[in-house]
Coordinates of C-alpha atoms in Angstrom, one line a residue:
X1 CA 24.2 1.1 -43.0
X2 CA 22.3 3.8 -45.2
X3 CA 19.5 1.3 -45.8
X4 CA 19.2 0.1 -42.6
X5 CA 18.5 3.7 -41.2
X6 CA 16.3 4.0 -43.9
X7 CA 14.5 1.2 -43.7
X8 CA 14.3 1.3 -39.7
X9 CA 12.4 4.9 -40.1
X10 CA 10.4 3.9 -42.6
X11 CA 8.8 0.8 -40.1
X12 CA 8.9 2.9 -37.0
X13 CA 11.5 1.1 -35.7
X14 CA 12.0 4.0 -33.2
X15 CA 9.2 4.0 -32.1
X16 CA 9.7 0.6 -30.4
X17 CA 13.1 1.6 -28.8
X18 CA 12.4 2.8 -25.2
X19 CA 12.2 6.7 -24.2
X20 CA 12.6 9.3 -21.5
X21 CA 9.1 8.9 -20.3
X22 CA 6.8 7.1 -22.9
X23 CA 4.8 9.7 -24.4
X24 CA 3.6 10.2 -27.4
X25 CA 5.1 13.5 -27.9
X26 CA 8.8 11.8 -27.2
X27 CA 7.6 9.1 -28.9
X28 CA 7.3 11.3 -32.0
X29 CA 10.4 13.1 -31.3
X30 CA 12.7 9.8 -31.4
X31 CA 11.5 9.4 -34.5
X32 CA 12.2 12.8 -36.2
X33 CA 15.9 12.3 -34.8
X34 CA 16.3 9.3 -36.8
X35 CA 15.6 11.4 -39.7
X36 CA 17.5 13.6 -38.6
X37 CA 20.7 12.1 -38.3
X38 CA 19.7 10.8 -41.8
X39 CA 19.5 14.1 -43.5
X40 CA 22.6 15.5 -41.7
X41 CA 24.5 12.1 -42.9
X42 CA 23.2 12.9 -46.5
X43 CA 23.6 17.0 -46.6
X44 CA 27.2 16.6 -44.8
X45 CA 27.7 13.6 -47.4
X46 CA 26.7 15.9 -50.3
X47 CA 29.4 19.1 -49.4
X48 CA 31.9 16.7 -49.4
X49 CA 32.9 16.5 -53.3
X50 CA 31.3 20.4 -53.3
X51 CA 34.5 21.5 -51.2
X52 CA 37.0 19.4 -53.2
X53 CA 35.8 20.1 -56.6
X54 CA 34.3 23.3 -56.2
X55 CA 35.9 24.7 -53.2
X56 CA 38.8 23.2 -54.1
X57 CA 39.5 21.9 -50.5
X58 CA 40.4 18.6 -49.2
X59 CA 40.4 19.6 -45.7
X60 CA 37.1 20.8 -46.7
X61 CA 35.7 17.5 -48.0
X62 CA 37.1 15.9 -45.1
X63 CA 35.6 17.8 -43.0
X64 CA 31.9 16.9 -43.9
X65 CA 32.8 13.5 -44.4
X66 CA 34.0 13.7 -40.5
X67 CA 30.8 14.9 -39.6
X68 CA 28.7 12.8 -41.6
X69 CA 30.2 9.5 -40.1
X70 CA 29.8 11.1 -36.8
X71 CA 26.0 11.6 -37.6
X72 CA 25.8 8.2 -38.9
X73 CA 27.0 6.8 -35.6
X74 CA 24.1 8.5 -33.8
X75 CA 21.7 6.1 -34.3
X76 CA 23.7 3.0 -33.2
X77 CA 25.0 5.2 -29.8
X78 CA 21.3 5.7 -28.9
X79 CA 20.9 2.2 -28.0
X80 CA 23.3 2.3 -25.3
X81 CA 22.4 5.8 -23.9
X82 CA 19.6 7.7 -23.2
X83 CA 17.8 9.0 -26.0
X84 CA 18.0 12.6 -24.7
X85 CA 21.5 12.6 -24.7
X86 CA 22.1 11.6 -28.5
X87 CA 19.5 14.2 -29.1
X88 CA 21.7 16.5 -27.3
X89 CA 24.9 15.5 -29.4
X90 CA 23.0 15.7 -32.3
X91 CA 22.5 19.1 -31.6
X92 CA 26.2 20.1 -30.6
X93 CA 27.6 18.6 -33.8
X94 CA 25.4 20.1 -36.4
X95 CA 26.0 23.9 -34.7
X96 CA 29.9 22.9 -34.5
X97 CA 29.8 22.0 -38.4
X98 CA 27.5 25.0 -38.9
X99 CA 30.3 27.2 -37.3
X100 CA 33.0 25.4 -39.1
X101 CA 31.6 25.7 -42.3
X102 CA 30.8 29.6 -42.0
X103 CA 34.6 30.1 -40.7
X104 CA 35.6 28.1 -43.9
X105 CA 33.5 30.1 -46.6
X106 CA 32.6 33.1 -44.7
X107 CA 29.4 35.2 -44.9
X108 CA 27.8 36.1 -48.0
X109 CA 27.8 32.5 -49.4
X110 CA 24.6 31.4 -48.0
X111 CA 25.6 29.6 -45.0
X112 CA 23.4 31.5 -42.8
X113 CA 20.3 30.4 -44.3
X114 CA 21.0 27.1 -42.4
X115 CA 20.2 28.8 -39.3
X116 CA 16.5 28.2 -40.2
X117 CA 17.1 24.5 -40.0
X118 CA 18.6 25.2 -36.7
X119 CA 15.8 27.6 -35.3
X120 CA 13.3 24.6 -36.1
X121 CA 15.3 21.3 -35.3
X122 CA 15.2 21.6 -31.8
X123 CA 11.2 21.8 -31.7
X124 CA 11.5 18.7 -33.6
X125 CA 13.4 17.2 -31.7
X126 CA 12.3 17.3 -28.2
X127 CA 8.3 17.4 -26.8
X128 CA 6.8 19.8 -24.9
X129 CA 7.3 17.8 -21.6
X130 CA 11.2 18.2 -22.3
X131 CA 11.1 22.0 -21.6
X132 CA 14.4 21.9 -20.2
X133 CA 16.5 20.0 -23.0
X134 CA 14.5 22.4 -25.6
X135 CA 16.0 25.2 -23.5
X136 CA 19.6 23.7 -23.4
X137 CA 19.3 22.9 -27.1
X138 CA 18.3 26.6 -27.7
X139 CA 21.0 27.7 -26.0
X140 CA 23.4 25.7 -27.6
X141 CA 22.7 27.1 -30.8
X142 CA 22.6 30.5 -30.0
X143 CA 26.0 30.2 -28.4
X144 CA 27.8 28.5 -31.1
X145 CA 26.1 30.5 -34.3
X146 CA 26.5 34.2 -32.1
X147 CA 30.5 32.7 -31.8
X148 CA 30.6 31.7 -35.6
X149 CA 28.9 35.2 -36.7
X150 CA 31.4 37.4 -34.4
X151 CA 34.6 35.3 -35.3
X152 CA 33.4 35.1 -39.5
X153 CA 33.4 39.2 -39.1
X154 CA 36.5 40.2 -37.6
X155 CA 38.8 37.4 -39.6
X156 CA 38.7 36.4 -43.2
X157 CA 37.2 33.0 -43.9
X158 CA 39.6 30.3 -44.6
X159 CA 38.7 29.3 -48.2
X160 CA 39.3 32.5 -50.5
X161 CA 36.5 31.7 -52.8
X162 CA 35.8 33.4 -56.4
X163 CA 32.7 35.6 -57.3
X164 CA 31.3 33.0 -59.1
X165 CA 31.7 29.9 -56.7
X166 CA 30.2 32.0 -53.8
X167 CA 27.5 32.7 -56.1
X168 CA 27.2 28.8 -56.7
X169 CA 27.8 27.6 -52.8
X170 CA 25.0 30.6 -51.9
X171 CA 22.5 28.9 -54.8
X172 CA 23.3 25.4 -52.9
X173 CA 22.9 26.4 -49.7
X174 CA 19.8 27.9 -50.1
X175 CA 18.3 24.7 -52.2
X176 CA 19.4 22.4 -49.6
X177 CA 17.9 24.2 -46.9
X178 CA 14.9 25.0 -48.6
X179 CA 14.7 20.5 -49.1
X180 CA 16.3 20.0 -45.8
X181 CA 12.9 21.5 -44.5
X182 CA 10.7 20.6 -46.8
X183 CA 11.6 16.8 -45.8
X184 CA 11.7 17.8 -42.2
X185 CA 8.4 19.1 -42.1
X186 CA 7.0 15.8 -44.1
X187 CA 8.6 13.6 -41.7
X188 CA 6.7 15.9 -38.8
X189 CA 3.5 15.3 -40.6
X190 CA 3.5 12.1 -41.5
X191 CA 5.0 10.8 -37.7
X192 CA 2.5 13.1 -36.1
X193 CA -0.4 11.7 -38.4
X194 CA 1.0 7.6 -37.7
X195 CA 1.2 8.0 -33.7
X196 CA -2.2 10.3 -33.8
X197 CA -4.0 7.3 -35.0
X198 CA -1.8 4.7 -32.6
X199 CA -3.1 6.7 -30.2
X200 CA -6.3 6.4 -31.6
X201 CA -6.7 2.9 -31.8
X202 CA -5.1 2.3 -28.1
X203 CA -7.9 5.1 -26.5
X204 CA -10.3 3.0 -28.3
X205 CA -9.7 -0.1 -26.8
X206 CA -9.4 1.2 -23.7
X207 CA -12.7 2.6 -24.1
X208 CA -13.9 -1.0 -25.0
X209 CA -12.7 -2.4 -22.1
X210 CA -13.6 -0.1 -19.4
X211 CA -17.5 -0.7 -21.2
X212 CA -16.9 -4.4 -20.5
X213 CA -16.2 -3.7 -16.9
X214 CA -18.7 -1.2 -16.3
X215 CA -22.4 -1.1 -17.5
X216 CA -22.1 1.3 -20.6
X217 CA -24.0 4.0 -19.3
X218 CA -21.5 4.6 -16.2
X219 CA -18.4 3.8 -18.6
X220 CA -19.7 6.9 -21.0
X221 CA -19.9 9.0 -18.0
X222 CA -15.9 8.1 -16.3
X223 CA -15.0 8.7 -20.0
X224 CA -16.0 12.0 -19.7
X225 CA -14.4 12.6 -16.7
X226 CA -17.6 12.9 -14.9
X227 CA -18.0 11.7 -10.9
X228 CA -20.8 8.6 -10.6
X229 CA -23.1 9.7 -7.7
X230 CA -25.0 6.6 -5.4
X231 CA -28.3 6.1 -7.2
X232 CA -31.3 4.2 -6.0
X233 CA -32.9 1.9 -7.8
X234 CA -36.7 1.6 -6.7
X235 CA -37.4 -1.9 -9.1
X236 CA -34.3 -4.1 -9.4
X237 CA -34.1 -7.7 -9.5
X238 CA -30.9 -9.3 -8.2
X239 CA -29.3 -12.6 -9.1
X240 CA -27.2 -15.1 -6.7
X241 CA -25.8 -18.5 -8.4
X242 CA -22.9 -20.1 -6.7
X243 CA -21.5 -23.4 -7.6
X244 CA -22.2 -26.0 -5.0
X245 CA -19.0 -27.4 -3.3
X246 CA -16.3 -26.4 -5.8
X247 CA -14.2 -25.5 -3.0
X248 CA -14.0 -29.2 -1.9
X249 CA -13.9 -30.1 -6.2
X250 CA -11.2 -27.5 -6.7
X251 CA -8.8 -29.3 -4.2
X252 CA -8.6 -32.5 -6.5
X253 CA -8.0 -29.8 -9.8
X254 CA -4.9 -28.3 -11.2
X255 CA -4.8 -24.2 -10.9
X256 CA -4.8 -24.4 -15.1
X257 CA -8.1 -26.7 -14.7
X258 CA -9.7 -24.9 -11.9
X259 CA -9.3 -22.0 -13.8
X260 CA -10.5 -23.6 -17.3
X261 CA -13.7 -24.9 -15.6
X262 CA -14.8 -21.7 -13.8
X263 CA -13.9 -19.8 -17.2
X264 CA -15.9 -22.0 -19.5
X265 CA -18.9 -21.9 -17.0
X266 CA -18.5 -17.6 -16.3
X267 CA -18.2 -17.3 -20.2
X268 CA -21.4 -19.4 -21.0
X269 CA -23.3 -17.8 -18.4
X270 CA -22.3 -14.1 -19.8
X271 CA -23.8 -15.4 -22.8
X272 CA -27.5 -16.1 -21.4
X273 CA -27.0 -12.2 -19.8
X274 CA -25.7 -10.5 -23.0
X275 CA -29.0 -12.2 -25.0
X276 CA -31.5 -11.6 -22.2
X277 CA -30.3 -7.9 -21.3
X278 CA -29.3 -8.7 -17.7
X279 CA -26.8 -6.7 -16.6
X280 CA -23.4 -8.9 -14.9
X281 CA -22.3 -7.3 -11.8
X282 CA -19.6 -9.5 -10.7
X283 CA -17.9 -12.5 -9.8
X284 CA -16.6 -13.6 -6.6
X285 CA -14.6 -16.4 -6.4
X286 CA -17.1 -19.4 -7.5
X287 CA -20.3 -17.1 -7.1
X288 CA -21.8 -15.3 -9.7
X289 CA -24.1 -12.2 -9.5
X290 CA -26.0 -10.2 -11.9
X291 CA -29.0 -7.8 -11.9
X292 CA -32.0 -6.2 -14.4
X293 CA -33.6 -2.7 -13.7
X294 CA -30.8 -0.3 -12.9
X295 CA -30.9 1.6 -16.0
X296 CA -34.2 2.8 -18.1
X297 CA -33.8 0.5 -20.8
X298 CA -33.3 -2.6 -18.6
X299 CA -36.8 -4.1 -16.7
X300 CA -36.3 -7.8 -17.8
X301 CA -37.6 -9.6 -14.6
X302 CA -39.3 -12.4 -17.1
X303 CA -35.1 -12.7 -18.7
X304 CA -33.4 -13.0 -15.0
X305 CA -35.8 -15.8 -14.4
X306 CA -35.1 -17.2 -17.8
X307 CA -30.8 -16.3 -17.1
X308 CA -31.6 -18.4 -14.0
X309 CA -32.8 -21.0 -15.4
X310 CA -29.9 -21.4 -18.1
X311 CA -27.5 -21.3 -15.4
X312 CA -28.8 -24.8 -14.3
X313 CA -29.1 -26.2 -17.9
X314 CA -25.2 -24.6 -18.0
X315 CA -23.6 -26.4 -15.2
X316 CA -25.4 -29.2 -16.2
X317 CA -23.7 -29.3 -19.2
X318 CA -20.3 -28.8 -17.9
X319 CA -20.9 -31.9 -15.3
X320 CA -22.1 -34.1 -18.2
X321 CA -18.9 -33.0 -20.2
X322 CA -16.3 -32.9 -17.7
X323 CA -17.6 -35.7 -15.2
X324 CA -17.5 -33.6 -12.2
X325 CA -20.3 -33.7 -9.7
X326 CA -21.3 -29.9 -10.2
X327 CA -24.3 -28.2 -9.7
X328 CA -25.7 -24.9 -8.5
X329 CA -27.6 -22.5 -6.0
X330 CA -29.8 -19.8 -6.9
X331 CA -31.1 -17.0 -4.9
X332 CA -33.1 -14.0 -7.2
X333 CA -34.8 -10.7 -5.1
X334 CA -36.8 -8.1 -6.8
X335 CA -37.0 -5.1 -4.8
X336 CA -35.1 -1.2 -4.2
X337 CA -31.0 -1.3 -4.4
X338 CA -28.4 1.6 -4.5
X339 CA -25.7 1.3 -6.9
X340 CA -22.1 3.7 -8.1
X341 CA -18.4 3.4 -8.4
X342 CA -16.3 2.1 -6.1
X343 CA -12.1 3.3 -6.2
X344 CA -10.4 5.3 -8.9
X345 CA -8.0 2.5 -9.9
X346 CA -9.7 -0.4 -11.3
X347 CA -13.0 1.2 -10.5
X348 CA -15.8 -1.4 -9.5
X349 CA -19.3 -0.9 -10.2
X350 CA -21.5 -2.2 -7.5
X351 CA -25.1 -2.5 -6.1
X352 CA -26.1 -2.5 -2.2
X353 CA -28.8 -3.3 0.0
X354 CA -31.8 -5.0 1.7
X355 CA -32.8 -6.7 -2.4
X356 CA -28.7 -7.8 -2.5
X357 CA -28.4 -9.4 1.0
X358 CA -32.1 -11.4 0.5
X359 CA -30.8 -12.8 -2.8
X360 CA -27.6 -13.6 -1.4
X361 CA -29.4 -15.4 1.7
X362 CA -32.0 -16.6 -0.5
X363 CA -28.9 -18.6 -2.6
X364 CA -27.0 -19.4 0.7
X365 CA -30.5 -21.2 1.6
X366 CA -31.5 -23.2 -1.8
X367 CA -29.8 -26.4 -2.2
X368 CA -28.2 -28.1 -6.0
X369 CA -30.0 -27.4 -8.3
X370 CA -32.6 -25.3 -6.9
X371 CA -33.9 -21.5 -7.9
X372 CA -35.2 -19.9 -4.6
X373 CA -36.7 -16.4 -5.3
X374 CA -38.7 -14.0 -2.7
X375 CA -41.8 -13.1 -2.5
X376 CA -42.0 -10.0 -4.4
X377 CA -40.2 -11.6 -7.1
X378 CA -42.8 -14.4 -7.0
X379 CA -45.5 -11.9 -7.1
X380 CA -44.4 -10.4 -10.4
X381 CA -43.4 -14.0 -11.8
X382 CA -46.7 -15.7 -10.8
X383 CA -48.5 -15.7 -14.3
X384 CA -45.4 -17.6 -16.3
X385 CA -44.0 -20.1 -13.8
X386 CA -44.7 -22.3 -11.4
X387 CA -43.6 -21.9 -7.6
X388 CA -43.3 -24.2 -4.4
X389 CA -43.5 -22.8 -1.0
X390 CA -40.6 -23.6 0.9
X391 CA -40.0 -22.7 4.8
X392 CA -38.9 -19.2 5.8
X393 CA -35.5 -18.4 5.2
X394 CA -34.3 -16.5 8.4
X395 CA -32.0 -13.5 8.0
X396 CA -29.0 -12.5 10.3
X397 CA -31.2 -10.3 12.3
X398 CA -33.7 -13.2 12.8
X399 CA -36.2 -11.9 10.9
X400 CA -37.9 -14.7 8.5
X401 CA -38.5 -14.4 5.1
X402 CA -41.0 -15.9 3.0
X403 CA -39.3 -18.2 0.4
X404 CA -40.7 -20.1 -3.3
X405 CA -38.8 -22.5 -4.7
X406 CA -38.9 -22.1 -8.8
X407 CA -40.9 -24.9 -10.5
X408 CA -38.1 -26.0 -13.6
X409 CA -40.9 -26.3 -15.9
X410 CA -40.4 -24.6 -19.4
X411 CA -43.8 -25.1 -20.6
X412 CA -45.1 -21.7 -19.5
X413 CA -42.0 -19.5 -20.1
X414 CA -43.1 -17.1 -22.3
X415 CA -39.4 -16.8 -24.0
X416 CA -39.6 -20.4 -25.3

């Protein structure tokens, strides 16, 4: 059994085991009361022959060993009850065998030095967001030593002990305590230090991911705690692609397929954004939108045309490979958006306006296949592709809108 504690403190078993509300100062504390109910197994363990041989006191001896089996069942009655309450026990039993033992030997033998160990055990024992079992644990001990201190005075002890073997029990005491916290405040250290870089690790990966969700220069800022105002964008290029009927397709698929298919597809077309430094926006449903120029380090207008362009080749791909009769409309805009942070859980970063609804409407309007891109982003395209005018795509307000049709011809992309 000695082992298994042991060996269970030594992994961080504890640490696993569920607690009062999951934080890491409670995490921490858990832990320490596994060592403690290891050292009180071990000091209670060690007064044992002490009383018989020394003290020459079975009741004595039997005493500790009562106490150190009742410590050693502490561990095993946390995993039926709440972790505060064995934490509480713990704390009962060691100021009962504190009292006990000072009734036994009386004062002047050392025994009071252990009331260091219980000064700094409850501290140890329960976080800072457990203010009100620290206080119960406080009081506890203050109770039972104040008791043990006014009873020791007015009655003599039980044991009549020589000169010499109060000299020797006042010499123990004072080295066990002086290991007792010595190994306390190791244990402290080195659980602090463990769940300190846990925590570590975990913030970073949170980090990671809220910089996959968000453009990196908005996740820095929500790390930081800072609000993300609306900001206009006065040369942004918005991209549309949304796979042509996969709604009828995804009727004929398994969920597990459907979702296989549209993950494969997604992931391969992040991959042409990451290299060409286009920013992804989102994905809705089977529709896929992305945009270049929101932040100063992002004016790729030549790599959205180029992203568009792989997104054909991509779905291509996946039809040769899978069978399926896919393919894909394209709708790009260049032109002035507004963009921020949308909710405080899950937050969604998002771009608006006139340049998002004419690439939307400019996709809704191309057919499989087909790259359908407005005239301002024509204009700034003009000298490395070719373009077909196409009829005027009307808008909901019934306003037309000049439309080119993107020439698939790789031999003047300047990327290639």
């Amino acid at each position: 059994m000695l082992n298994a504690m042991q060996s269970a403190m030594d992994q961080g078993v504890s640490l696993e085991q569920p607690t009062d509300d999951g934080s890491l100062g409670v995490q921490i504390a858990v832990r320490l009361a596994d060592t403690g109910y290891l050292v009180a197994f071990l000091t209670g363990l060690a007064f044992a022959p002490v009383g018989y041989f020394l003290f020459g006191s079975a009741e004595f001896a039997l005493l500790s060993i009562g106490f150190s089996v009742a410590y050693l069942l502490l561990p095993l009655a946390s995993k039926s009850i709440p972790q505060w309450t064995t934490r509480l026990a713990f704390i009962f039993l060691i100021t009962l065998h504190y009292a006990l033992v000072l009734l036994c030997v009386g004062p002047y033998a050392g025994v009071e030095a252990f009331t260091i160990c219980l000064a700094a055990l409850p501290l140890l024992l329960f976080a800072k967001t457990e203010r009100r079992l620290l206080w119960v644990a406080y009081g506890t001990i203050a109770v039972g030593v104040a008791l043990a201190e006014f009873l020791s005075m007015w009655r003599p002890p039980l044991l009549a002990l020589e000169p010499s073997d109060r000299t020797s029990a006042y010499i123990a005491n004072i080295a066990t305590v002086a290991a007792v916290m010595t190994y306390l405040l190791f244990s402290y250290s080195r659980s602090s230090i463990a769940n300190y870089i846990k925590l570590q690790k975990e913030r970073a990966k949170s980090e990671e991911m809220l910089r996959e969700l968000v453009p990196p220069d908005v996740a820095q800022h929500l790390l930081n705690g800072e609000s993300i105002p609306a900001q206009s964008h006065g040369e942004c290029t918005v991209l549309f692609a949304d796979l042509v009927h996969f709604t009828d397709l995804a009727e004929n698929l398994s969920p597990v397929h459907l979702v296989e298919l549209l993950n494969g597809i997604f992931s391969d077309i992040d991959g042409l954004c990451e290299r060409n430094g286009i920013e992804k926006i989102k994905t809705i449903g089977d529709c896929y939108m992305c945009a270049t120029g929101l932040f100063p380090q992002q004016n790729h207008i030549l790599g959205i045309a180029r992203v568009g362009i792989g997104i054909v080749d991509v779905v291509n791909r996946w039809s040769e490979k899978t069978g399926y009769p896919l393919s894909v409309r394209i709708g790009i805009c260049t032109g002035q958006v507004i963009s921020g942070v949308i909710g405080r859980k899950r937050p969604l970063f998002d771009i608006w306006g006139q340049t998002v609804n004419v690439a939307q409407l400019m996709e809704s309007k191309s057919g499989g296949n087909c790259i359908l891109v407005s005239e301002s982003t024509r204009w700034r395209l003009r000298d490395y592709f070719t373009f077909e005018t196409v009829p005027d795509v009307q808008t909901k307000s019934g306003h037309a809108v000049h439309a080119y049709r993107l020439v698939l011809d790789r031999s003047r992309d300047p990327y290639d």
